[in-house]
mmCIF file of C-alpha atoms in Angstrom:
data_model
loop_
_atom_site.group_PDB
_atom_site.id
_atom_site.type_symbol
_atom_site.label_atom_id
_atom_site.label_comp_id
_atom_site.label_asym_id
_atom_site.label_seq_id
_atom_site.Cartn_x
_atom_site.Cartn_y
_atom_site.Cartn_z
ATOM 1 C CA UNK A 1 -4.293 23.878 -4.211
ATOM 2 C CA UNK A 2 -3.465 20.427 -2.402
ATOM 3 C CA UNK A 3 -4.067 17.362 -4.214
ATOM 4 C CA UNK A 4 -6.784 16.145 -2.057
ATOM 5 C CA UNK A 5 -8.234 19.093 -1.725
ATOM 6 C CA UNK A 6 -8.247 19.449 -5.329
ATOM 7 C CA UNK A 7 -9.948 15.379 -5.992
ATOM 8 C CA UNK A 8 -12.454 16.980 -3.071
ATOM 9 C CA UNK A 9 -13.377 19.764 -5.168
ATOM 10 C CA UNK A 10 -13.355 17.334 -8.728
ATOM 11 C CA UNK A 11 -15.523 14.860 -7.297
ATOM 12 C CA UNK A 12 -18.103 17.372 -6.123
ATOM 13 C CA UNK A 13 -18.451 18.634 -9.216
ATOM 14 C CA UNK A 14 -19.088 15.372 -10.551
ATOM 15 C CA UNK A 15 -21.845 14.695 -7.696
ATOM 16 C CA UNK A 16 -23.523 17.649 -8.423
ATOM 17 C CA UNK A 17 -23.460 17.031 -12.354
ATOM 18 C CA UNK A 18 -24.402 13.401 -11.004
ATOM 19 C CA UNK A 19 -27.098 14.758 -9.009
ATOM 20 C CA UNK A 20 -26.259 13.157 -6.009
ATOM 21 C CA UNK A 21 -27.554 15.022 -3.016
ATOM 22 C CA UNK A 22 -25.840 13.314 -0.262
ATOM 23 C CA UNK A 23 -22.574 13.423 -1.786
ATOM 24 C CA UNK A 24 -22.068 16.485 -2.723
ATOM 25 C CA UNK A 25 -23.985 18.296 0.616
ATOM 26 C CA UNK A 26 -21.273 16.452 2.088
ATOM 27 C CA UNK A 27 -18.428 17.543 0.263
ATOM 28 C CA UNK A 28 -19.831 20.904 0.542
ATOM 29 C CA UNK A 29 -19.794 21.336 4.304
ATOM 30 C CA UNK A 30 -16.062 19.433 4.127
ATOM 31 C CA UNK A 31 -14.706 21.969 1.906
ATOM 32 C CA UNK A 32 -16.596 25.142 3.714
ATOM 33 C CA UNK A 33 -14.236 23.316 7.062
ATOM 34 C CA UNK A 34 -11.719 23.630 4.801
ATOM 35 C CA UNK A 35 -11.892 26.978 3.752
ATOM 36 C CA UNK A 36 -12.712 27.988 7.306
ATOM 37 C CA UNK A 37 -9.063 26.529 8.869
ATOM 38 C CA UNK A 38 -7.782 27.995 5.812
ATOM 39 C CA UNK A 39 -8.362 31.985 6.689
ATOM 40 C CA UNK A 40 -8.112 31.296 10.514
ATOM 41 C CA UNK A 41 -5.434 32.894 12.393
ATOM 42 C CA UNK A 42 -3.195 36.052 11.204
ATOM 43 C CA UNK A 43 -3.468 35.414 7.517
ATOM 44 C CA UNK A 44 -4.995 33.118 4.621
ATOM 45 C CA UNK A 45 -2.932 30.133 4.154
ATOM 46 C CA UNK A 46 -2.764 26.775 1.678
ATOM 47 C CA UNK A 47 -3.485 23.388 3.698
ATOM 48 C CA UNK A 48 -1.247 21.012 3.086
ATOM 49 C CA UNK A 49 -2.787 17.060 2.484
ATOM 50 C CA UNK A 50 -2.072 16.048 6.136
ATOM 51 C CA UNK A 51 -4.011 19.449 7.670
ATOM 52 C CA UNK A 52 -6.966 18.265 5.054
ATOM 53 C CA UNK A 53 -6.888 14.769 5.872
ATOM 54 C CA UNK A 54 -6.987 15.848 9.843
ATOM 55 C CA UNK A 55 -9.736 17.976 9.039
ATOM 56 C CA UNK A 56 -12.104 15.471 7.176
ATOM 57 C CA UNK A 57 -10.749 12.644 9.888
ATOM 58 C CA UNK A 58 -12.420 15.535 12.793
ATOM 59 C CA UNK A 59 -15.570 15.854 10.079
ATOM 60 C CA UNK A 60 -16.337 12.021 9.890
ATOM 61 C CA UNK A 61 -15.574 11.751 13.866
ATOM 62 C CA UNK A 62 -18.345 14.684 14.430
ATOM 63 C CA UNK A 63 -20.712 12.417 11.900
ATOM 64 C CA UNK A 64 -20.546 9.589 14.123
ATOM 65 C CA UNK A 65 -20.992 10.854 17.101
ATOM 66 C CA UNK A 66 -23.890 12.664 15.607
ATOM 67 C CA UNK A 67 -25.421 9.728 14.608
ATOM 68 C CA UNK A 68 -24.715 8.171 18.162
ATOM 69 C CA UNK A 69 -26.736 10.996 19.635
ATOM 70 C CA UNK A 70 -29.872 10.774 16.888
ATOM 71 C CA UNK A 71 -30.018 7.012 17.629
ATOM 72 C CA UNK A 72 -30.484 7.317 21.498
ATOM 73 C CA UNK A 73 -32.553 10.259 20.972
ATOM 74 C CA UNK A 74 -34.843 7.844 18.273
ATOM 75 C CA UNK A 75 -34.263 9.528 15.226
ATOM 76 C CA UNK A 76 -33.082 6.238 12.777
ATOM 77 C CA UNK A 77 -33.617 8.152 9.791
ATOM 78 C CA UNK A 78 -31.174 11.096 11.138
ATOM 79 C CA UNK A 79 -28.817 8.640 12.450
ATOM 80 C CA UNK A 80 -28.758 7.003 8.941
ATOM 81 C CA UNK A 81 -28.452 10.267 7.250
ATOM 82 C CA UNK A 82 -25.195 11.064 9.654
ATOM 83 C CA UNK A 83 -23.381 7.303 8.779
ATOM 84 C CA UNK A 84 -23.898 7.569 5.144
ATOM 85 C CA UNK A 85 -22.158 11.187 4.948
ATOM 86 C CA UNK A 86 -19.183 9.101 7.329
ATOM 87 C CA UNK A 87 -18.847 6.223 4.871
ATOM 88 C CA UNK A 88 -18.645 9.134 2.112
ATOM 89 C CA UNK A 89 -16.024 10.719 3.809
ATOM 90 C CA UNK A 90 -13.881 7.738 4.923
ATOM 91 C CA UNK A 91 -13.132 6.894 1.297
ATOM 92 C CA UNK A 92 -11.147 9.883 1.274
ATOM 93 C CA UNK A 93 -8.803 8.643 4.547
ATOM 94 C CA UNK A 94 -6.386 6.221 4.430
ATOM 95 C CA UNK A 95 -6.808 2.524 5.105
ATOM 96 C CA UNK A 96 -7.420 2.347 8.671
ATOM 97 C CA UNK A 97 -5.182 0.087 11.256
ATOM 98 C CA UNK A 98 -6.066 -3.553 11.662
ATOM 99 C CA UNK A 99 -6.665 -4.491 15.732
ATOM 100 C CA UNK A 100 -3.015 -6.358 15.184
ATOM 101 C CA UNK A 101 -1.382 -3.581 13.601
ATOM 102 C CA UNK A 102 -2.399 -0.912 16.171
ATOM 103 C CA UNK A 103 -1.195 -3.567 19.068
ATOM 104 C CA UNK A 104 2.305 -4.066 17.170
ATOM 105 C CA UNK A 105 2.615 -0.105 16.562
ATOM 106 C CA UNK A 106 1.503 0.371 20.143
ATOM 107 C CA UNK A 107 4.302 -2.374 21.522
ATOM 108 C CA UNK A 108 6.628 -0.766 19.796
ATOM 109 C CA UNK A 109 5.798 2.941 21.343
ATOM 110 C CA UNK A 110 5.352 1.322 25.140
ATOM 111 C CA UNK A 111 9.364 -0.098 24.259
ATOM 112 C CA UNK A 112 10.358 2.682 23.003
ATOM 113 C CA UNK A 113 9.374 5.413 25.427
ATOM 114 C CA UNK A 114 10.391 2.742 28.838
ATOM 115 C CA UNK A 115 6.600 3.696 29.745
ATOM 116 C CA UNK A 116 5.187 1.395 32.490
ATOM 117 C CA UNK A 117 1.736 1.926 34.435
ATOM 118 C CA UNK A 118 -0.619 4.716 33.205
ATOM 119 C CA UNK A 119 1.083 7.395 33.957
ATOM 120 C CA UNK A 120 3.423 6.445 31.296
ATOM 121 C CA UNK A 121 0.169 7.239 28.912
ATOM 122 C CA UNK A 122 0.941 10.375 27.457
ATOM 123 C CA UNK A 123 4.594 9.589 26.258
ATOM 124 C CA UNK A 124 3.038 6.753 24.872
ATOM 125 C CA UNK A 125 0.568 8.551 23.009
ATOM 126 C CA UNK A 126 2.951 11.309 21.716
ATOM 127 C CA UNK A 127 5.538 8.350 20.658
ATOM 128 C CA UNK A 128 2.530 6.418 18.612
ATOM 129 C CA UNK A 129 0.385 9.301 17.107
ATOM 130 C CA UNK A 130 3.432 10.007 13.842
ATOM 131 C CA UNK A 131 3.344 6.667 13.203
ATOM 132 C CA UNK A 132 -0.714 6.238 12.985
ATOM 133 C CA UNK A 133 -1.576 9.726 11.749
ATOM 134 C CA UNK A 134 -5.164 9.435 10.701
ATOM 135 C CA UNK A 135 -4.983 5.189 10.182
ATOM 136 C CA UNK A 136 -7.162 4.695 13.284
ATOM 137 C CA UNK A 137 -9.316 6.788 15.568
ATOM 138 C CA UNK A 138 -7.986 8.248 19.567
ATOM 139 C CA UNK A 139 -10.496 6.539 20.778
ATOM 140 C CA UNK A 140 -9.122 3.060 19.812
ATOM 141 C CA UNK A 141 -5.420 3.960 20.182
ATOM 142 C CA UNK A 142 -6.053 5.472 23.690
ATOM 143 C CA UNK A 143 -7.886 1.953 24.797
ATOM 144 C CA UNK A 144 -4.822 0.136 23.225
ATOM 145 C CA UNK A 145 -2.526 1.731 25.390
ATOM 146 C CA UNK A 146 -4.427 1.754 28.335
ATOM 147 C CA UNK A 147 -4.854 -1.678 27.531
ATOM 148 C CA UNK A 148 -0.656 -2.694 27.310
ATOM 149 C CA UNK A 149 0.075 -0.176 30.507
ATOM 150 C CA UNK A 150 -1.853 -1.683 32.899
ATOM 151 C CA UNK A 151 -1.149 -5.148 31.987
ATOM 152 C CA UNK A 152 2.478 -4.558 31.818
#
């Protein structure tokens, strides 16, 4: 068993002993998307700590955008629900990206690759996405880039 997945499975233990609903329905559904990835395909395989972390990076991505939808739909409570479970699962990523970090990183791709104008994008993106892996969302890296390409 990975290491994270094996502090996932520790610490809901603990919430359940803890009683803490929220927690551990939350770890609960991350580790059933765990096991899930785990026997897709041909045959059962181990994940290794970067398929996990991808995997509960996707989880706290769908939370958001859940709670995005429950807010313009009026449902607060929902929407609330939705964060908390994100902010439960972001302690288990890594520190995200400052805005200066993610602009140096990005620099560094746009050099790298020669990219110029947006069509230049998608080497970008492929150059920078090793180097963030999981430290900041698409979302914000694609805007970055878009951002450097068409001012350059």
């Amino acid at each position: 068993m990975t290491t994270l997945k094996a502090t996932l499975h520790d610490d809901l233990t603990t919430a359940i002993k803890a009683r803490d609903q929220l927690r551990s329905a939350t770890l609960r559904l991350t580790l059933s998307a765990i096991g899930y990835e785990e026997t897709a395909g041909d045959a059962a395989r181990e994940l290794s700590d970067d398929e996990v972390l991808k995997i509960i990076t996707r989880e706290v991505k769908k939370r958001r955008d859940a709670a995005e939808a429950f807010e313009k739909a009026g449902r607060a409570d929902s929407a609330d629900r939705e964060r908390a479970e994100a902010e439960v699962l972001t302690a288990y990523l890594p520190a995200q990206l400052s805005d200066d970090e993610l602009r140096t990183l990005v620099t560094e791709a746009v050099t790298e690759t020669g990219a110029s104008g947006m069509a230049g994008m998608g080497a970008v993106m492929k150059a920078v996405q090793p180097k963030i892996a999981g430290r900041a969302e698409g979302s914000r890296v694609a805007a970055e880039v878009k951002r450097q390409l068409s001012a350059g």
